[in-house]
Amino acid sequence: MRGRGDRLAGALAEAELDRYLVTDLTNVRYLTGFTGTNGACICGPDLRLFLTDFRYTERAAAEVEGWETLTIGSDWLQGIAERLRGRVGFEDDQVSVRLLGKLKEKLGEGTEMVAAGGRVAGLRRVKDAEELATIAEASKLADAAWAWALERGLAGRRERDVARATEARIRELGGDPSFPVIVAAGPSAALPHAEPGEREIGRGELVVFDMGAKLDGYCSDGTRTFATGEPGERARGVYEVVRQAQAAALGAIRAGVRGEDVDSAARKPIGDAGYGERFGHALGHGVGLEVHEGPRLSQRSEDVLAPGEVVTVEPGIYLPGDLGVRIEDLVVVGEGALRNLSSLPKELQLVE
Ligand code: ZN
Ligand code: ZN
């Protein structure tokens, strides 16, 4: 974790900040290793200070690496304010206006708060070898949960029952679901963020099955669309368009490519097939300590891909009242070929 504080300090010098206050707990965890629910970091050229309260002193001693730990007694904000100097960057995308106002009241003379959010999120985009190994492991765990779920069959069961049973299986395998499992069949699958319902999955339907596992704080995310028996020519046609779009996007991913261009690579075949209006979400997103983080693969993204970033590639076509298809892989961006962490096949699988 020490290297992470150094990288942050380097970024601060560029922004002419004397101190940087990190209050977002995921960012605190990333920098220090701390997993408790109250902590903050102050970073400066020669300062790596982690603050917590008495409830977490012991946990901090066990977890925090490369940062000096300080337990703050009664007045949390006062304890922080006393350790801020000069131009202090803070996470304006995380800190409430109210909290900022209270903190400002306690600052010493000559100390000023500067909106400077997103610095740690920027660092988090590129994963180190250990993070990549954990995410790959999480992805493998999810794939194992899928295999288990498919063995039990989908047709004749309620979407919600399949989803809950799969979440339980993820826990049995030693992880946690990184978000509530999505199982959406037939017309329900036409909603990109469908919640599993009471509906019984029929025969010959397409079933969108979206899930991820979380291990040591790191998430995976993937989707497959299965058919409960022969779904018919039209459904197969839609599936094939999505599969080709997904392959095109995977082929476009490498370091130096813009997120917008990868998104376009998937959008083109879907548009050509006449379904442009039916692919209403972004192509993909970064995954790490959070299941949605940078970089973004979308038409509005200004991100440029870098080696070591982990992103999803998840085109879909959704026909309201009828059916939906989404195929999502989790991949590691490389200088050349990407590394695909998803092992499930992508030809349409007919399942029970
Ligand atoms: Zn996703
Ligand atoms: Zn997903």
Short mmCIF file of C-alpha atoms and ligand atoms in Angstrom, two decimals:
data_model
loop_
_atom_site.label_atom_id
_atom_site.label_comp_id
_atom_site.label_asym_id
_atom_site.label_seq_id
_atom_site.Cartn_x
_atom_site.Cartn_y
_atom_site.Cartn_z
CA MET A 1 0.00 0.00 0.00
CA ARG A 2 3.00 2.30 0.51
CA GLY A 3 3.49 2.83 -3.21
CA ARG A 4 -0.08 4.05 -3.50
CA GLY A 5 0.48 6.91 -1.06
CA ASP A 6 3.59 7.88 -3.01
CA ARG A 7 1.68 7.92 -6.28
CA LEU A 8 -0.97 10.14 -4.70
CA ALA A 9 1.69 12.50 -3.31
CA GLY A 10 3.19 12.75 -6.79
CA ALA A 11 -0.16 13.74 -8.24
CA LEU A 12 -0.56 16.43 -5.55
CA ALA A 13 2.70 18.16 -6.38
CA GLU A 14 1.44 18.59 -9.94
CA ALA A 15 -1.78 20.14 -8.69
CA GLU A 16 0.11 22.46 -6.30
CA LEU A 17 -1.61 21.04 -3.25
CA ASP A 18 0.13 20.90 0.14
CA ARG A 19 -2.18 18.29 1.59
CA TYR A 20 -4.87 15.97 0.30
CA LEU A 21 -7.71 14.82 2.51
CA VAL A 22 -9.24 11.44 1.63
CA THR A 23 -12.59 10.70 3.27
CA ASP A 24 -14.21 8.22 0.90
CA LEU A 25 -13.88 4.86 2.64
CA THR A 26 -13.22 2.88 -0.52
CA ASN A 27 -10.40 5.26 -1.38
CA VAL A 28 -9.10 5.06 2.19
CA ARG A 29 -9.12 1.28 1.91
CA TYR A 30 -7.28 1.42 -1.41
CA LEU A 31 -4.54 3.63 0.00
CA THR A 32 -4.08 2.05 3.43
CA GLY A 33 -5.72 -1.38 3.56
CA PHE A 34 -8.15 -0.27 6.29
CA THR A 35 -11.57 -1.96 6.09
CA GLY A 36 -13.41 -0.32 9.00
CA THR A 37 -16.24 2.19 8.72
CA ASN A 38 -14.56 5.33 10.07
CA GLY A 39 -11.24 6.50 8.74
CA ALA A 40 -9.61 9.28 6.76
CA CYS A 41 -6.21 9.92 5.24
CA ILE A 42 -4.11 13.04 4.97
CA CYS A 43 -1.41 12.86 2.35
CA GLY A 44 1.37 15.41 1.80
CA PRO A 45 4.85 15.44 0.28
CA ASP A 46 6.27 13.90 3.45
CA LEU A 47 3.09 12.94 5.24
CA ARG A 48 1.13 9.67 5.19
CA LEU A 49 -1.31 10.01 8.05
CA PHE A 50 -4.27 7.71 8.68
CA LEU A 51 -6.91 8.84 11.17
CA THR A 52 -9.54 6.74 12.90
CA ASP A 53 -11.39 6.63 16.21
CA PHE A 54 -10.86 4.41 19.25
CA ARG A 55 -13.19 1.67 17.98
CA TYR A 56 -10.75 0.92 15.17
CA THR A 57 -7.32 1.45 16.72
CA GLU A 58 -6.65 -2.27 16.87
CA ARG A 59 -7.98 -3.02 13.44
CA ALA A 60 -5.89 -0.20 12.01
CA ALA A 61 -2.77 -1.64 13.67
CA ALA A 62 -3.46 -4.95 11.95
CA GLU A 63 -4.48 -3.61 8.54
CA VAL A 64 -2.91 -0.25 7.80
CA GLU A 65 0.36 -0.42 5.92
CA GLY A 66 2.72 2.43 5.06
CA TRP A 67 0.72 5.11 6.90
CA GLU A 68 1.19 6.46 10.39
CA THR A 69 -2.00 5.81 12.39
CA LEU A 70 -3.51 8.36 14.72
CA THR A 71 -6.57 7.77 16.90
CA ILE A 72 -8.71 10.87 17.26
CA GLY A 73 -10.51 11.29 20.58
CA SER A 74 -13.72 13.24 20.96
CA ASP A 75 -13.85 15.79 18.12
CA TRP A 76 -13.31 14.06 14.79
CA LEU A 77 -13.44 17.16 12.57
CA GLN A 78 -11.21 19.13 14.93
CA GLY A 79 -8.69 16.29 14.85
CA ILE A 80 -8.63 16.43 11.06
CA ALA A 81 -8.57 20.24 10.84
CA GLU A 82 -5.55 20.51 13.12
CA ARG A 83 -3.50 18.44 10.69
CA LEU A 84 -4.32 20.38 7.54
CA ARG A 85 -1.97 23.07 6.18
CA GLY A 86 -1.83 25.38 3.16
CA ARG A 87 -3.78 24.40 0.06
CA VAL A 88 -5.73 21.28 0.99
CA GLY A 89 -7.33 19.25 -1.77
CA PHE A 90 -10.50 17.39 -0.79
CA GLU A 91 -12.86 14.96 -2.47
CA ASP A 92 -15.58 17.36 -3.58
CA ASP A 93 -17.37 14.42 -5.24
CA GLN A 94 -17.70 12.79 -1.79
CA VAL A 95 -17.82 15.47 0.90
CA SER A 96 -21.19 17.08 1.66
CA VAL A 97 -21.54 20.86 1.63
CA ARG A 98 -22.59 20.68 5.27
CA LEU A 99 -19.53 18.72 6.37
CA LEU A 100 -17.24 21.01 4.41
CA GLY A 101 -18.78 24.06 6.11
CA LYS A 102 -18.19 22.56 9.55
CA LEU A 103 -14.62 21.63 8.72
CA LYS A 104 -13.86 25.11 7.40
CA GLU A 105 -14.96 26.63 10.71
CA LYS A 106 -12.19 24.70 12.44
CA LEU A 107 -9.33 25.38 10.04
CA GLY A 108 -6.27 27.37 11.10
CA GLU A 109 -5.37 30.65 9.44
CA GLY A 110 -3.96 30.42 5.93
CA THR A 111 -5.44 26.96 5.33
CA GLU A 112 -7.77 26.72 2.37
CA MET A 113 -9.88 23.84 1.05
CA VAL A 114 -9.60 23.20 -2.70
CA ALA A 115 -12.10 21.03 -4.59
CA ALA A 116 -9.98 18.23 -6.06
CA GLY A 117 -12.03 15.05 -6.24
CA GLY A 118 -11.22 11.99 -8.28
CA ARG A 119 -7.48 11.80 -7.57
CA VAL A 120 -7.62 8.41 -5.90
CA ALA A 121 -10.23 7.13 -8.34
CA GLY A 122 -7.71 7.97 -11.06
CA LEU A 123 -5.04 5.87 -9.35
CA ARG A 124 -7.48 3.02 -8.76
CA ARG A 125 -8.12 2.58 -12.48
CA VAL A 126 -4.84 0.75 -13.10
CA LYS A 127 -4.59 -2.45 -11.08
CA ASP A 128 -1.36 -3.99 -9.80
CA ALA A 129 -0.56 -7.69 -10.07
CA GLU A 130 -2.09 -8.53 -6.72
CA GLU A 131 -5.33 -6.74 -7.51
CA LEU A 132 -5.53 -8.44 -10.90
CA ALA A 133 -5.03 -11.83 -9.29
CA THR A 134 -7.84 -11.17 -6.81
CA ILE A 135 -10.26 -9.97 -9.51
CA ALA A 136 -9.41 -13.01 -11.65
CA GLU A 137 -10.11 -15.23 -8.66
CA ALA A 138 -13.45 -13.49 -8.04
CA SER A 139 -14.38 -13.98 -11.68
CA LYS A 140 -13.53 -17.68 -11.47
CA LEU A 141 -15.69 -18.02 -8.39
CA ALA A 142 -18.64 -16.44 -10.23
CA ASP A 143 -18.11 -18.80 -13.18
CA ALA A 144 -18.24 -21.74 -10.76
CA ALA A 145 -21.49 -20.40 -9.30
CA TRP A 146 -22.91 -20.21 -12.84
CA ALA A 147 -22.00 -23.80 -13.58
CA TRP A 148 -23.74 -24.80 -10.35
CA ALA A 149 -26.86 -22.75 -11.16
CA LEU A 150 -27.17 -24.16 -14.68
CA GLU A 151 -26.88 -27.73 -13.44
CA ARG A 152 -30.03 -27.10 -11.41
CA GLY A 153 -31.84 -25.81 -14.49
CA LEU A 154 -33.72 -22.59 -15.13
CA ALA A 155 -37.05 -23.51 -16.73
CA GLY A 156 -39.93 -23.92 -14.28
CA ARG A 157 -38.21 -21.97 -11.50
CA ARG A 158 -38.90 -18.41 -10.38
CA GLU A 159 -36.33 -15.81 -11.41
CA ARG A 160 -35.99 -14.71 -7.82
CA ASP A 161 -35.38 -18.23 -6.53
CA VAL A 162 -32.61 -18.80 -9.05
CA ALA A 163 -31.03 -15.46 -8.14
CA ARG A 164 -31.17 -16.04 -4.37
CA ALA A 165 -29.86 -19.60 -4.64
CA THR A 166 -26.96 -18.38 -6.77
CA GLU A 167 -26.12 -15.66 -4.25
CA ALA A 168 -26.08 -18.30 -1.53
CA ARG A 169 -23.80 -20.46 -3.67
CA ILE A 170 -21.36 -17.54 -4.14
CA ARG A 171 -21.18 -17.25 -0.35
CA GLU A 172 -20.65 -21.00 0.04
CA LEU A 173 -17.73 -20.73 -2.35
CA GLY A 174 -16.14 -18.12 -0.09
CA GLY A 175 -17.16 -14.84 -1.72
CA ASP A 176 -19.99 -12.34 -1.58
CA PRO A 177 -22.20 -11.26 -4.44
CA SER A 178 -20.73 -7.98 -5.75
CA PHE A 179 -24.34 -6.86 -6.42
CA PRO A 180 -27.73 -8.60 -6.25
CA VAL A 181 -27.77 -11.33 -8.92
CA ILE A 182 -29.96 -10.50 -11.92
CA VAL A 183 -32.01 -13.29 -13.51
CA ALA A 184 -34.46 -11.97 -16.10
CA ALA A 185 -36.31 -14.21 -18.52
CA GLY A 186 -38.53 -13.64 -21.54
CA PRO A 187 -40.07 -10.14 -21.58
CA SER A 188 -38.44 -9.26 -18.22
CA ALA A 189 -35.06 -9.53 -19.92
CA ALA A 190 -35.97 -6.50 -22.02
CA LEU A 191 -35.30 -4.31 -18.98
CA PRO A 192 -31.51 -3.81 -18.77
CA HIS A 193 -31.62 -3.56 -14.97
CA ALA A 194 -34.44 -5.96 -14.32
CA GLU A 195 -34.96 -7.16 -10.78
CA PRO A 196 -35.61 -10.87 -10.51
CA GLY A 197 -39.33 -11.34 -10.03
CA GLU A 198 -41.88 -13.97 -9.08
CA ARG A 199 -42.31 -14.97 -12.68
CA GLU A 200 -41.63 -18.58 -13.52
CA ILE A 201 -39.06 -19.04 -16.28
CA GLY A 202 -40.70 -20.67 -19.28
CA ARG A 203 -39.38 -23.03 -21.94
CA GLY A 204 -37.81 -21.62 -25.09
CA GLU A 205 -37.08 -18.28 -23.41
CA LEU A 206 -33.92 -16.22 -23.31
CA VAL A 207 -32.63 -15.65 -19.78
CA VAL A 208 -30.25 -12.78 -18.97
CA PHE A 209 -28.10 -13.86 -16.03
CA ASP A 210 -25.85 -11.09 -14.66
CA MET A 211 -23.69 -11.55 -11.58
CA GLY A 212 -20.36 -11.02 -9.91
CA ALA A 213 -18.45 -12.19 -6.88
CA LYS A 214 -16.49 -10.12 -4.41
CA LEU A 215 -13.29 -11.39 -2.82
CA ASP A 216 -11.09 -9.40 -0.41
CA GLY A 217 -13.03 -6.30 -1.43
CA TYR A 218 -12.54 -6.77 -5.18
CA CYS A 219 -15.47 -7.36 -7.52
CA SER A 220 -16.12 -9.30 -10.67
CA ASP A 221 -18.99 -8.69 -13.10
CA GLY A 222 -20.27 -10.80 -15.98
CA THR A 223 -23.41 -11.65 -17.94
CA ARG A 224 -24.52 -14.52 -20.10
CA THR A 225 -27.82 -15.00 -21.86
CA PHE A 226 -29.04 -18.58 -21.95
CA ALA A 227 -31.96 -20.23 -23.75
CA THR A 228 -34.25 -22.67 -21.97
CA GLY A 229 -34.61 -24.82 -25.06
CA GLU A 230 -34.90 -23.66 -28.66
CA PRO A 231 -35.82 -19.95 -28.55
CA GLY A 232 -36.63 -19.56 -32.27
CA GLU A 233 -34.98 -17.90 -35.21
CA ARG A 234 -35.63 -14.31 -34.26
CA ALA A 235 -34.17 -14.67 -30.77
CA ARG A 236 -31.18 -16.48 -32.23
CA GLY A 237 -30.72 -13.65 -34.72
CA VAL A 238 -30.73 -11.00 -31.99
CA TYR A 239 -28.34 -13.09 -29.93
CA GLU A 240 -25.95 -13.38 -32.84
CA VAL A 241 -25.89 -9.61 -33.39
CA VAL A 242 -24.98 -9.06 -29.74
CA ARG A 243 -22.32 -11.75 -29.88
CA GLN A 244 -20.73 -10.14 -32.93
CA ALA A 245 -20.91 -6.68 -31.36
CA GLN A 246 -19.22 -8.01 -28.25
CA ALA A 247 -16.49 -9.66 -30.30
CA ALA A 248 -15.93 -6.43 -32.24
CA ALA A 249 -15.54 -4.45 -29.02
CA LEU A 250 -13.14 -7.01 -27.55
CA GLY A 251 -11.10 -6.72 -30.72
CA ALA A 252 -10.93 -2.94 -30.33
CA ILE A 253 -9.62 -2.94 -26.76
CA ARG A 254 -5.98 -2.11 -26.20
CA ALA A 255 -3.97 0.52 -24.36
CA GLY A 256 -4.18 3.97 -25.93
CA VAL A 257 -7.66 3.47 -27.40
CA ARG A 258 -10.44 5.82 -26.34
CA GLY A 259 -13.38 4.42 -24.37
CA GLU A 260 -15.69 6.12 -26.83
CA ASP A 261 -14.16 4.26 -29.77
CA VAL A 262 -14.54 0.86 -28.09
CA ASP A 263 -18.18 1.71 -27.44
CA SER A 264 -18.59 2.66 -31.12
CA ALA A 265 -17.05 -0.65 -32.22
CA ALA A 266 -19.91 -2.50 -30.50
CA ARG A 267 -22.59 0.00 -31.53
CA LYS A 268 -21.81 -0.29 -35.23
CA PRO A 269 -22.92 -3.91 -35.88
CA ILE A 270 -25.97 -3.41 -33.66
CA GLY A 271 -26.92 -0.28 -35.60
CA ASP A 272 -26.30 -2.01 -38.94
CA ALA A 273 -28.70 -4.78 -37.90
CA GLY A 274 -31.38 -2.16 -37.18
CA TYR A 275 -31.24 -2.38 -33.38
CA GLY A 276 -29.33 0.85 -32.68
CA GLU A 277 -32.19 2.27 -30.60
CA ARG A 278 -32.37 -0.96 -28.59
CA PHE A 279 -28.87 -0.75 -27.13
CA GLY A 280 -29.61 2.00 -24.64
CA HIS A 281 -26.75 1.75 -22.17
CA ALA A 282 -23.00 2.22 -22.18
CA LEU A 283 -20.78 -0.61 -23.41
CA GLY A 284 -18.80 -1.04 -20.22
CA HIS A 285 -17.21 0.23 -17.05
CA GLY A 286 -14.16 -0.29 -14.89
CA VAL A 287 -14.34 -2.83 -12.06
CA GLY A 288 -12.26 -3.03 -8.88
CA LEU A 289 -13.04 -2.25 -5.27
CA GLU A 290 -16.33 -0.99 -6.67
CA VAL A 291 -18.34 -2.83 -9.28
CA HIS A 292 -18.74 0.41 -11.24
CA GLU A 293 -15.67 2.61 -11.43
CA GLY A 294 -13.44 4.20 -14.06
CA PRO A 295 -12.72 4.00 -16.91
CA ARG A 296 -15.98 4.27 -18.85
CA LEU A 297 -16.64 2.78 -22.27
CA SER A 298 -19.42 4.99 -23.62
CA GLN A 299 -20.20 7.66 -26.17
CA ARG A 300 -19.66 10.31 -23.49
CA SER A 301 -16.40 8.92 -22.16
CA GLU A 302 -13.19 10.92 -22.40
CA ASP A 303 -11.14 8.08 -20.93
CA VAL A 304 -8.21 6.56 -22.78
CA LEU A 305 -7.45 2.94 -21.89
CA ALA A 306 -4.22 2.04 -20.11
CA PRO A 307 -2.55 -1.33 -19.43
CA GLY A 308 -3.77 -2.94 -16.23
CA GLU A 309 -7.24 -1.43 -16.32
CA VAL A 310 -10.09 -3.89 -15.82
CA VAL A 311 -13.26 -3.21 -17.79
CA THR A 312 -16.51 -4.92 -18.70
CA VAL A 313 -17.62 -5.30 -22.31
CA GLU A 314 -21.38 -5.69 -22.26
CA PRO A 315 -23.44 -4.82 -25.31
CA GLY A 316 -27.12 -5.70 -25.25
CA ILE A 317 -30.30 -5.52 -27.30
CA TYR A 318 -33.61 -5.09 -25.51
CA LEU A 319 -36.95 -5.50 -27.30
CA PRO A 320 -39.69 -4.23 -24.94
CA GLY A 321 -42.36 -6.76 -24.09
CA ASP A 322 -40.48 -9.44 -25.95
CA LEU A 323 -36.88 -10.37 -25.08
CA GLY A 324 -33.45 -9.15 -24.14
CA VAL A 325 -29.88 -10.26 -24.75
CA ARG A 326 -26.71 -9.10 -23.02
CA ILE A 327 -23.24 -10.65 -23.09
CA GLU A 328 -20.67 -9.30 -20.65
CA ASP A 329 -17.04 -10.23 -20.22
CA LEU A 330 -14.55 -8.87 -17.73
CA VAL A 331 -11.19 -8.12 -19.34
CA VAL A 332 -7.76 -6.73 -18.49
CA VAL A 333 -6.45 -4.08 -20.89
CA GLY A 334 -2.96 -4.80 -22.23
CA GLU A 335 -0.50 -3.15 -24.58
CA GLY A 336 -1.54 -5.71 -27.16
CA ALA A 337 -4.07 -8.46 -26.67
CA LEU A 338 -6.41 -8.21 -23.73
CA ARG A 339 -6.74 -10.88 -21.06
CA ASN A 340 -10.29 -12.15 -20.78
CA LEU A 341 -11.20 -13.16 -17.22
CA SER A 342 -14.56 -14.68 -18.22
CA SER A 343 -14.38 -18.34 -19.09
CA LEU A 344 -17.98 -19.18 -20.04
CA PRO A 345 -18.67 -19.88 -23.72
CA LYS A 346 -20.41 -17.26 -25.82
CA GLU A 347 -22.26 -19.36 -28.36
CA LEU A 348 -25.89 -19.53 -27.30
CA GLN A 349 -26.20 -22.26 -24.66
CA LEU A 350 -29.41 -24.23 -24.50
CA VAL A 351 -30.04 -25.22 -20.91
CA GLU A 352 -32.74 -27.07 -19.01
ZN ZN B 1 -21.37 -4.48 -15.74
ZN ZN B 2 -23.00 -7.12 -15.02
#
